[in-house]
């Protein structure tokens, strides 16, 4: 609680104060401009950010629901691996995903180059950003749809079919009302992630289609307009706070799903032609939007290293400095994030006899993920200007963004533990610390590893905080990739591709090494409602 107060609540409060009153910050330059709501350029940024977030929500629903139905209702070889593959975008760093989209759909991409030759180019439009959003958020809609379909009563579906309802009518009248609230929860999260996204919009949006977060970063880093940036960030925090409240309200309704007999999955073999067509369409859509960008990045990185000029990046001292810093910052922050997540989960578990306080405490673990990394870094810089480029502040910011993964995974595991195990150990004379070490910890070890794995993968590719708060000698792999992308020439692009492919492999290796084995379900969402999205 104290850590969140010092490094989250107080910086956000300072940001609100700066946004409303615009008090000058000692040591930091300020510029006076009109309020953002009177600026046509900033109005366009807000409007476009809303449009791209809403468009992604609609696309995720339209494309994700068929995939969810296929995975929830059909039994086929490779189904388990497909479910596991849904987690891949959540492990891949943001800049890596952006380079993957460019490797597939960009001017020199596997599909982008043939399309450009045919007169269709995505380079100067919003298509690349929307594809990047789908890469990250499509799996979220699929998971939500699967969880909702698991709550459909088999008896009600059978009754509807017995009364003559077609499969489509049975889905629309029986299954859809059950699934809709779960999808509404996913839509809130997709909107939040797209609205507060930074790395994808910075790389794929370009100057015209950049989002609000990129504009705030530009105001801070390039124009030193801290006053307008603060008021802009405050307005956007109010909007995202409202969406987060809607998400929490929907999640509270889903916290105690009814006990039903779920619909049994039927074998794909022997199914009708339309089911085979739906299966092929769902698998192909996922492969094209989520799997192909990663394969394209690996292929482009290999090409750049073998036949291009990318291999020279390993002779650059900056590469080894960035790798060392990335591993150092991640290791330090991971220790802190694990401790914070453990304390958060244990405190929430202890508050179970008081449901209202316990629910509020559990929901508070999600607060770092409601505030965008740009707004968080900006608030820290405003509140602690004397700590600019301070290693403890940077590590604290890393840990703040990562510890919710650990807290949520452990909270769900602790809730599922039978209480009589700990009671039996206490009856035999074991003290609370010994009960935790000998009984509780071994039983939640797999959940702890899963949460730590997601936290580590997140910190390895952290970009916004590193870009705003680090010193030149604290170069990380993500900031080095961004620097290479900002320089002209094919050699720098080849270097960025090689570094991105290497960062992706590093993140996947760290995730697998910590987690131990691939997880099908992800850490739970607020209030221990259900498995849905790792954030």
Coordinates of C-alpha atoms in Angstrom, one line a residue:
X1 CA 0.0 0.0 0.0
X2 CA 2.8 2.4 0.9
X3 CA 4.7 1.6 -2.3
X4 CA 1.5 2.3 -4.4
X5 CA 0.9 5.5 -2.5
X6 CA 4.4 6.9 -3.1
X7 CA 4.9 5.7 -6.7
X8 CA 1.4 5.7 -8.1
X9 CA -1.3 7.7 -6.1
X10 CA 0.9 10.7 -5.3
X11 CA 2.3 11.0 -8.9
X12 CA -1.2 10.8 -10.3
X13 CA -2.4 13.4 -7.8
X14 CA 0.5 15.6 -8.8
X15 CA -0.4 15.2 -12.4
X16 CA -4.0 16.3 -11.6
X17 CA -2.7 19.3 -9.7
X18 CA -0.5 20.2 -12.6
X19 CA -3.3 19.8 -15.1
X20 CA -5.8 22.0 -13.2
X21 CA -3.6 24.7 -11.9
X22 CA -0.5 24.5 -14.1
X23 CA 2.0 25.5 -11.4
X24 CA 5.5 25.8 -12.8
X25 CA 7.9 22.9 -12.0
X26 CA 11.3 23.9 -10.7
X27 CA 14.0 22.9 -13.1
X28 CA 11.7 22.0 -15.9
X29 CA 10.7 24.3 -18.7
X30 CA 7.1 25.3 -19.4
X31 CA 5.3 26.8 -22.4
X32 CA 2.0 28.5 -22.4
X33 CA -0.5 27.5 -25.0
X34 CA -4.3 27.4 -25.4
X35 CA -6.1 24.5 -23.6
X36 CA -6.2 21.3 -25.5
X37 CA -9.9 21.4 -26.1
X38 CA -9.5 24.6 -28.2
X39 CA -6.7 23.1 -30.3
X40 CA -7.9 21.6 -33.6
X41 CA -4.8 19.4 -33.7
X42 CA -5.3 17.9 -30.3
X43 CA -9.0 17.5 -31.0
X44 CA -8.1 15.4 -34.0
X45 CA -5.8 13.3 -31.8
X46 CA -8.5 12.6 -29.3
X47 CA -11.0 11.8 -32.0
X48 CA -8.7 9.5 -33.9
X49 CA -7.7 7.7 -30.6
X50 CA -11.4 7.1 -29.9
X51 CA -12.1 5.9 -33.4
X52 CA -9.1 3.4 -33.5
X53 CA -10.0 2.0 -30.1
X54 CA -13.7 1.5 -31.0
X55 CA -12.8 0.1 -34.4
X56 CA -10.5 -2.4 -32.7
X57 CA -13.2 -3.4 -30.3
X58 CA -15.6 -4.1 -33.1
X59 CA -13.0 -6.0 -35.1
X60 CA -12.1 -8.1 -32.1
X61 CA -15.7 -9.1 -31.5
X62 CA -16.4 -9.9 -35.1
X63 CA -13.2 -11.9 -35.6
X64 CA -12.8 -13.3 -32.1
X65 CA -16.3 -14.8 -31.5
X66 CA -16.0 -17.4 -34.3
X67 CA -12.6 -18.5 -32.9
X68 CA -14.0 -18.7 -29.4
X69 CA -16.9 -20.9 -30.6
X70 CA -14.5 -23.2 -32.5
X71 CA -12.3 -23.6 -29.4
X72 CA -15.2 -24.0 -27.0
X73 CA -17.4 -26.3 -29.0
X74 CA -15.1 -28.4 -31.1
X75 CA -12.6 -31.1 -30.1
X76 CA -9.7 -31.5 -32.6
X77 CA -6.0 -32.2 -32.7
X78 CA -3.9 -29.2 -31.8
X79 CA -6.7 -27.4 -29.9
X80 CA -4.7 -27.2 -26.7
X81 CA -1.7 -25.7 -28.6
X82 CA -4.0 -23.2 -30.2
X83 CA -5.2 -22.1 -26.8
X84 CA -1.6 -21.8 -25.6
X85 CA -0.7 -19.8 -28.6
X86 CA -3.3 -17.2 -27.7
X87 CA -0.9 -16.1 -24.9
X88 CA 1.9 -15.3 -27.3
X89 CA 1.0 -11.7 -28.0
X90 CA 0.9 -11.0 -24.2
X91 CA 4.5 -12.1 -23.9
X92 CA 5.9 -10.3 -26.9
X93 CA 7.2 -6.8 -26.2
X94 CA 5.3 -3.9 -27.9
X95 CA 8.1 -2.8 -30.2
X96 CA 8.6 -6.4 -31.3
X97 CA 5.0 -6.6 -32.2
X98 CA 5.3 -3.4 -34.2
X99 CA 8.3 -4.7 -36.1
X100 CA 6.4 -8.0 -36.7
X101 CA 3.5 -6.1 -38.2
X102 CA 5.9 -4.1 -40.4
X103 CA 7.7 -7.3 -41.4
X104 CA 4.5 -8.8 -42.6
X105 CA 2.4 -5.8 -43.8
X106 CA 5.0 -3.0 -44.2
X107 CA 6.5 -1.7 -47.5
X108 CA 9.2 -4.5 -47.4
X109 CA 7.0 -7.0 -45.7
X110 CA 6.1 -10.5 -46.9
X111 CA 2.6 -9.4 -47.8
X112 CA 3.0 -5.6 -47.8
X113 CA 5.5 -5.6 -50.7
X114 CA 3.2 -7.6 -53.1
X115 CA 0.3 -5.5 -52.1
X116 CA 2.3 -2.3 -52.7
X117 CA 3.2 -3.6 -56.2
X118 CA -0.5 -4.2 -56.8
X119 CA -1.2 -0.6 -55.8
X120 CA -2.4 -1.2 -52.3
X121 CA -0.2 0.3 -49.6
X122 CA -0.8 0.4 -45.8
X123 CA 2.1 2.6 -45.1
X124 CA 0.4 6.0 -45.1
X125 CA -2.9 5.0 -43.6
X126 CA -4.3 3.7 -40.3
X127 CA -4.2 0.1 -41.3
X128 CA -0.8 -0.8 -39.7
X129 CA -1.9 0.5 -36.3
X130 CA -5.2 -1.3 -36.5
X131 CA -3.4 -4.5 -37.4
X132 CA -1.1 -4.0 -34.5
X133 CA -4.0 -3.5 -32.1
X134 CA -5.6 -6.7 -33.4
X135 CA -2.4 -8.6 -32.9
X136 CA -2.4 -7.7 -29.2
X137 CA -6.2 -7.8 -28.4
X138 CA -7.7 -10.5 -30.5
X139 CA -6.7 -13.2 -28.1
X140 CA -8.4 -11.3 -25.3
X141 CA -11.8 -11.4 -27.1
X142 CA -11.3 -15.1 -27.9
X143 CA -10.6 -15.9 -24.2
X144 CA -13.6 -13.9 -23.1
X145 CA -15.8 -15.7 -25.6
X146 CA -14.6 -19.1 -24.5
X147 CA -15.2 -18.3 -20.8
X148 CA -18.7 -17.0 -21.7
X149 CA -19.5 -20.1 -23.8
X150 CA -18.4 -22.3 -20.9
X151 CA -21.3 -20.8 -18.8
X152 CA -24.0 -21.8 -21.3
X153 CA -26.3 -24.5 -20.0
X154 CA -26.3 -27.7 -22.1
X155 CA -29.9 -28.4 -21.1
X156 CA -31.1 -25.0 -22.4
X157 CA -29.3 -25.5 -25.7
X158 CA -30.7 -29.0 -26.1
X159 CA -34.2 -27.8 -25.3
X160 CA -34.0 -25.0 -27.9
X161 CA -32.9 -27.5 -30.5
X162 CA -35.7 -30.0 -29.5
X163 CA -38.2 -27.2 -30.0
X164 CA -37.0 -26.8 -33.6
X165 CA -34.5 -23.9 -33.3
X166 CA -31.8 -23.9 -35.9
X167 CA -28.1 -23.8 -34.7
X168 CA -27.9 -20.1 -35.4
X169 CA -31.2 -19.3 -33.7
X170 CA -30.2 -21.4 -30.7
X171 CA -27.0 -19.5 -30.5
X172 CA -28.7 -16.1 -30.8
X173 CA -31.5 -16.8 -28.3
X174 CA -29.8 -19.0 -25.8
X175 CA -26.0 -18.7 -25.9
X176 CA -25.5 -15.0 -26.9
X177 CA -27.3 -13.5 -23.8
X178 CA -24.9 -15.5 -21.6
X179 CA -21.8 -14.7 -23.6
X180 CA -22.6 -11.0 -24.1
X181 CA -21.5 -9.8 -20.6
X182 CA -18.2 -11.6 -20.8
X183 CA -17.6 -10.0 -24.2
X184 CA -18.6 -6.6 -22.7
X185 CA -15.9 -7.1 -20.1
X186 CA -13.3 -7.8 -22.8
X187 CA -14.4 -4.8 -24.9
X188 CA -13.7 -2.5 -21.9
X189 CA -10.2 -3.9 -21.6
X190 CA -9.5 -3.8 -25.4
X191 CA -10.7 -0.1 -25.4
X192 CA -8.3 0.7 -22.5
X193 CA -5.3 -1.0 -24.1
X194 CA -5.9 0.6 -27.4
X195 CA -6.7 4.1 -26.0
X196 CA -3.6 4.1 -23.7
X197 CA -1.3 2.3 -26.1
X198 CA 2.0 4.0 -26.8
X199 CA 4.6 1.8 -28.5
X200 CA 2.4 0.6 -31.3
X201 CA 1.0 4.0 -32.1
X202 CA 4.5 5.6 -32.0
X203 CA 6.0 3.1 -34.5
X204 CA 2.9 2.2 -36.7
X205 CA 0.7 5.3 -36.4
X206 CA 3.1 7.8 -38.1
X207 CA 2.7 11.5 -37.6
X208 CA -0.9 11.6 -38.9
X209 CA -2.3 8.7 -37.0
X210 CA -0.5 9.0 -33.7
X211 CA -2.7 8.6 -30.6
X212 CA -3.1 10.7 -27.5
X213 CA -0.3 9.0 -25.6
X214 CA 2.2 9.8 -28.4
X215 CA 1.0 13.4 -28.4
X216 CA 1.6 13.6 -24.6
X217 CA 5.0 12.2 -25.1
X218 CA 5.8 14.7 -27.9
X219 CA 4.6 17.6 -25.7
X220 CA 6.9 16.5 -22.9
X221 CA 10.0 15.3 -24.7
X222 CA 10.2 17.6 -27.7
X223 CA 8.2 20.7 -26.9
X224 CA 8.7 20.9 -23.1
X225 CA 5.0 21.9 -22.8
X226 CA 4.4 20.4 -19.4
X227 CA 1.3 22.4 -18.7
X228 CA -0.7 21.4 -21.7
X229 CA 0.6 17.9 -21.5
X230 CA -0.5 17.6 -17.9
X231 CA -4.0 18.9 -18.6
X232 CA -4.2 16.6 -21.6
X233 CA -3.1 13.6 -19.5
X234 CA -5.7 14.5 -16.8
X235 CA -8.5 14.5 -19.2
X236 CA -7.5 11.2 -20.7
X237 CA -7.1 9.7 -17.3
X238 CA -10.7 10.7 -16.5
X239 CA -11.9 9.0 -19.6
X240 CA -10.0 5.8 -19.0
X241 CA -11.0 5.8 -15.3
X242 CA -14.7 5.8 -16.4
X243 CA -14.0 2.8 -18.7
X244 CA -12.2 1.0 -15.9
X245 CA -15.1 1.6 -13.6
X246 CA -17.5 0.1 -16.2
X247 CA -15.1 -2.9 -16.5
X248 CA -15.1 -3.4 -12.7
X249 CA -18.9 -3.2 -12.7
X250 CA -19.3 -5.8 -15.4
X251 CA -16.7 -8.0 -13.7
X252 CA -18.5 -7.8 -10.4
X253 CA -21.6 -9.2 -12.1
X254 CA -19.5 -12.1 -13.4
X255 CA -17.6 -12.8 -10.2
X256 CA -20.0 -15.7 -9.2
X257 CA -21.0 -17.6 -12.3
X258 CA -23.9 -20.0 -11.9
X259 CA -23.2 -23.7 -11.7
X260 CA -24.4 -25.4 -14.9
X261 CA -23.7 -28.4 -17.0
X262 CA -21.5 -27.0 -19.9
X263 CA -22.0 -28.0 -23.5
X264 CA -19.9 -31.0 -24.4
X265 CA -17.4 -30.4 -27.2
X266 CA -18.0 -32.5 -30.3
X267 CA -15.3 -34.0 -32.5
X268 CA -14.4 -32.1 -35.6
X269 CA -14.1 -35.3 -37.5
X270 CA -17.4 -36.1 -39.2
X271 CA -18.8 -32.6 -38.7
X272 CA -20.7 -30.8 -41.4
X273 CA -19.1 -28.8 -44.1
X274 CA -20.0 -25.4 -42.6
X275 CA -18.3 -26.4 -39.3
X276 CA -15.1 -27.3 -41.2
X277 CA -15.3 -24.1 -43.1
X278 CA -15.7 -22.1 -39.9
X279 CA -12.8 -24.0 -38.3
X280 CA -10.5 -23.3 -41.3
X281 CA -11.6 -19.6 -41.4
X282 CA -11.0 -19.1 -37.6
X283 CA -7.6 -20.8 -37.7
X284 CA -6.6 -18.9 -40.8
X285 CA -7.6 -15.6 -39.4
X286 CA -5.7 -16.2 -36.2
X287 CA -2.6 -17.3 -38.1
X288 CA -2.7 -14.3 -40.4
X289 CA -3.3 -11.7 -37.7
X290 CA -1.4 -13.1 -34.7
X291 CA 1.0 -15.9 -35.8
X292 CA 2.3 -14.6 -39.2
X293 CA 3.7 -11.3 -37.8
X294 CA 6.0 -13.2 -35.4
X295 CA 7.1 -15.7 -38.1
X296 CA 7.7 -12.7 -40.5
X297 CA 9.8 -11.0 -37.9
X298 CA 11.9 -14.1 -37.4
X299 CA 12.3 -14.5 -41.1
X300 CA 13.2 -10.8 -41.7
X301 CA 15.6 -10.9 -38.8
X302 CA 17.3 -13.9 -40.2
X303 CA 17.5 -12.4 -43.7
X304 CA 18.9 -9.2 -42.3
X305 CA 21.6 -11.1 -40.3
X306 CA 22.7 -13.4 -43.0
X307 CA 22.2 -11.5 -46.3
X308 CA 21.8 -7.9 -45.0
X309 CA 23.8 -5.7 -42.7
X310 CA 22.1 -6.7 -39.4
X311 CA 24.9 -9.0 -38.2
X312 CA 27.1 -5.9 -37.6
X313 CA 24.8 -4.9 -34.7
X314 CA 26.5 -7.5 -32.5
X315 CA 29.9 -5.7 -33.0
X316 CA 28.3 -2.5 -31.7
X317 CA 29.2 -1.9 -28.0
X318 CA 25.7 -0.2 -27.5
X319 CA 24.1 -3.6 -28.2
X320 CA 25.9 -5.3 -25.3
X321 CA 25.3 -2.3 -23.1
X322 CA 21.6 -2.4 -23.9
X323 CA 21.4 -6.2 -23.3
X324 CA 23.2 -5.8 -19.9
X325 CA 21.0 -3.0 -18.8
X326 CA 17.8 -4.8 -19.9
X327 CA 18.7 -7.9 -17.9
X328 CA 19.9 -5.8 -14.9
X329 CA 16.8 -3.6 -14.7
X330 CA 14.5 -6.5 -15.2
X331 CA 16.2 -8.6 -12.6
X332 CA 16.1 -5.8 -10.0
X333 CA 12.5 -4.9 -10.7
X334 CA 11.4 -8.6 -10.8
X335 CA 12.6 -9.1 -7.2
X336 CA 10.7 -6.0 -6.1
X337 CA 7.6 -6.9 -8.1
X338 CA 7.5 -10.4 -6.8
X339 CA 7.6 -9.2 -3.2
X340 CA 4.9 -6.6 -3.8
X341 CA 2.7 -9.0 -5.6
X342 CA 3.1 -11.6 -2.8
X343 CA 2.2 -9.0 -0.1
X344 CA -0.8 -7.7 -2.1
X345 CA -2.2 -11.2 -2.6
X346 CA -1.7 -12.3 1.0
X347 CA -3.3 -9.1 2.3
X348 CA -6.3 -9.6 0.0
X349 CA -6.6 -13.2 1.1
X350 CA -6.6 -12.1 4.8
X351 CA -9.4 -9.6 4.1
X352 CA -11.8 -12.3 2.9
X353 CA -13.9 -12.1 6.1
X354 CA -14.7 -8.5 5.1
X355 CA -16.0 -8.8 1.5
X356 CA -16.3 -5.1 0.9
X357 CA -12.8 -4.2 2.0
X358 CA -11.4 -7.3 0.4
X359 CA -12.9 -6.5 -3.0
X360 CA -11.6 -2.9 -2.9
X361 CA -8.1 -4.2 -2.0
X362 CA -8.1 -6.7 -4.8
X363 CA -9.3 -4.1 -7.3
X364 CA -6.5 -1.8 -6.2
X365 CA -4.0 -4.2 -7.6
X366 CA -5.2 -3.2 -11.0
X367 CA -4.6 0.5 -10.5
X368 CA -1.1 0.5 -12.1
X369 CA -2.6 -0.9 -15.3
X370 CA -5.3 1.7 -15.6
X371 CA -2.8 4.5 -15.6
X372 CA -0.8 4.6 -18.9
X373 CA 3.0 4.2 -18.7
X374 CA 3.4 7.7 -20.2
X375 CA 1.2 9.3 -17.6
X376 CA 2.9 7.4 -14.9
X377 CA 6.4 8.4 -16.0
X378 CA 5.2 12.0 -16.4
X379 CA 3.7 12.0 -12.9
X380 CA 6.9 10.6 -11.4
X381 CA 9.0 13.3 -13.2
X382 CA 6.7 16.1 -11.9
X383 CA 6.6 14.8 -8.3
X384 CA 10.3 13.8 -8.0
X385 CA 12.3 16.2 -10.3
X386 CA 15.3 15.8 -8.0
X387 CA 15.3 12.1 -8.8
X388 CA 15.5 12.5 -12.6
X389 CA 17.4 9.7 -14.2
X390 CA 17.6 7.9 -10.8
X391 CA 18.0 4.1 -10.9
X392 CA 15.8 3.4 -7.9
X393 CA 13.0 5.5 -9.5
X394 CA 13.4 3.6 -12.8
X395 CA 13.3 0.2 -11.0
X396 CA 10.3 1.3 -9.0
X397 CA 8.4 2.3 -12.1
X398 CA 9.3 -1.1 -13.7
X399 CA 8.1 -3.0 -10.7
X400 CA 4.9 -0.9 -10.4
X401 CA 3.8 -1.9 -13.9
X402 CA 4.7 -5.6 -13.4
X403 CA 3.6 -6.5 -9.9
X404 CA -0.2 -6.8 -10.8
X405 CA 0.6 -9.9 -12.8
X406 CA 2.1 -11.6 -9.7
X407 CA -0.7 -10.4 -7.4
X408 CA -3.5 -11.6 -9.6
X409 CA -2.1 -15.0 -10.2
X410 CA -1.4 -15.5 -6.5
X411 CA -4.8 -14.2 -5.5
X412 CA -6.6 -16.8 -7.6
X413 CA -4.4 -19.6 -6.3
X414 CA -4.8 -18.6 -2.7
X415 CA -8.6 -18.4 -3.1
X416 CA -8.6 -22.0 -4.5
X417 CA -6.6 -23.5 -1.6
X418 CA -8.6 -25.6 0.9
X419 CA -8.4 -23.9 4.3
X420 CA -8.2 -27.1 6.3
X421 CA -4.6 -27.7 5.1
X422 CA -3.3 -24.6 6.9
X423 CA -5.6 -25.2 9.8
X424 CA -4.2 -28.7 10.2
X425 CA -0.6 -27.4 10.2
X426 CA -1.5 -24.8 12.8
X427 CA -3.1 -27.4 15.0
X428 CA 0.1 -29.4 14.9
X429 CA 1.9 -26.4 16.3
X430 CA 3.3 -24.7 13.1
X431 CA 3.6 -20.9 13.3
X432 CA 2.0 -18.8 10.6
X433 CA 5.3 -18.2 8.8
X434 CA 6.1 -21.9 8.8
X435 CA 2.6 -22.7 7.6
X436 CA 3.2 -20.3 4.7
X437 CA 6.6 -21.7 3.9
X438 CA 5.9 -25.4 4.2
X439 CA 2.2 -25.6 3.2
X440 CA 0.9 -22.6 1.3
X441 CA 3.9 -21.6 -0.8
X442 CA 4.4 -25.1 -2.4
X443 CA 0.7 -25.3 -3.3
X444 CA 0.7 -21.9 -5.1
X445 CA 4.2 -22.2 -6.6
X446 CA 2.9 -22.8 -10.1
X447 CA 0.7 -19.7 -10.0
X448 CA 3.6 -17.7 -8.6
X449 CA 5.8 -18.8 -11.5
X450 CA 3.2 -17.9 -14.0
X451 CA 2.7 -14.4 -12.6
X452 CA 6.5 -13.9 -12.4
X453 CA 6.9 -15.1 -16.0
X454 CA 4.4 -12.6 -17.3
X455 CA 6.0 -9.8 -15.2
X456 CA 9.4 -10.6 -16.5
X457 CA 8.3 -10.7 -20.1
X458 CA 6.6 -7.3 -19.6
X459 CA 9.6 -5.7 -18.1
X460 CA 12.1 -7.0 -20.7
X461 CA 10.2 -5.1 -23.4
X462 CA 9.1 -2.1 -21.4
X463 CA 9.4 1.0 -23.5
X464 CA 7.5 4.1 -22.4
X465 CA 9.1 4.4 -19.0
X466 CA 12.5 3.6 -20.3
X467 CA 12.1 6.3 -23.0
X468 CA 11.1 9.0 -20.6
X469 CA 13.1 8.2 -17.5
X470 CA 16.4 6.6 -18.5
X471 CA 19.8 8.2 -19.1
X472 CA 21.9 7.7 -22.3
X473 CA 24.1 5.2 -20.5
X474 CA 21.0 3.3 -19.4
X475 CA 20.2 2.2 -22.9
X476 CA 17.9 -0.8 -23.1
X477 CA 17.1 -3.1 -26.0
X478 CA 13.7 -1.5 -26.6
X479 CA 15.1 2.1 -26.7
X480 CA 18.0 0.9 -28.9
X481 CA 15.5 -0.6 -31.4
X482 CA 13.6 2.7 -31.4
X483 CA 16.8 4.6 -32.0
X484 CA 17.7 2.4 -34.9
X485 CA 14.3 2.8 -36.4
X486 CA 14.6 6.6 -36.2
X487 CA 17.8 6.6 -38.3
X488 CA 17.8 6.5 -42.1
X489 CA 19.4 3.7 -44.1
X490 CA 18.8 0.0 -44.7
X491 CA 21.6 -0.8 -42.3
X492 CA 19.7 0.7 -39.3
X493 CA 16.5 -1.1 -40.4
X494 CA 18.3 -4.4 -40.6
X495 CA 19.8 -3.8 -37.2
X496 CA 16.4 -3.0 -35.7
X497 CA 15.0 -6.2 -37.2
X498 CA 17.8 -8.3 -35.8
X499 CA 17.4 -6.7 -32.3
X500 CA 13.7 -7.1 -32.4
X501 CA 13.9 -10.8 -33.3
X502 CA 16.5 -11.3 -30.6
X503 CA 14.3 -9.5 -28.0
X504 CA 11.3 -11.7 -28.9
X505 CA 13.4 -14.9 -28.5
X506 CA 14.8 -13.6 -25.2
X507 CA 11.3 -12.7 -23.8
X508 CA 9.9 -16.1 -24.9
X509 CA 12.9 -18.0 -23.3
X510 CA 12.6 -16.1 -20.1
X511 CA 8.9 -16.7 -19.9
X512 CA 9.3 -20.4 -20.6
X513 CA 12.2 -20.8 -18.2
X514 CA 10.4 -19.1 -15.3
X515 CA 6.9 -20.5 -15.9
X516 CA 8.2 -24.0 -16.5
X517 CA 5.5 -25.1 -18.9
X518 CA 3.0 -23.2 -21.1
X519 CA -0.2 -22.2 -19.4
X520 CA -3.5 -22.6 -21.1
X521 CA -5.3 -20.1 -18.9
X522 CA -4.1 -16.7 -17.9
X523 CA -4.0 -15.0 -14.6
X524 CA -7.4 -13.8 -13.4
X525 CA -8.9 -10.4 -13.7
X526 CA -10.1 -8.2 -10.9
X527 CA -11.8 -9.7 -7.9
X528 CA -10.7 -13.2 -8.9
X529 CA -13.6 -13.3 -11.4
X530 CA -12.3 -15.6 -14.1
X531 CA -9.3 -16.5 -16.2
X532 CA -9.3 -14.1 -19.2
X533 CA -6.3 -11.9 -19.9
X534 CA -2.9 -11.9 -18.4
X535 CA -3.3 -8.2 -17.5

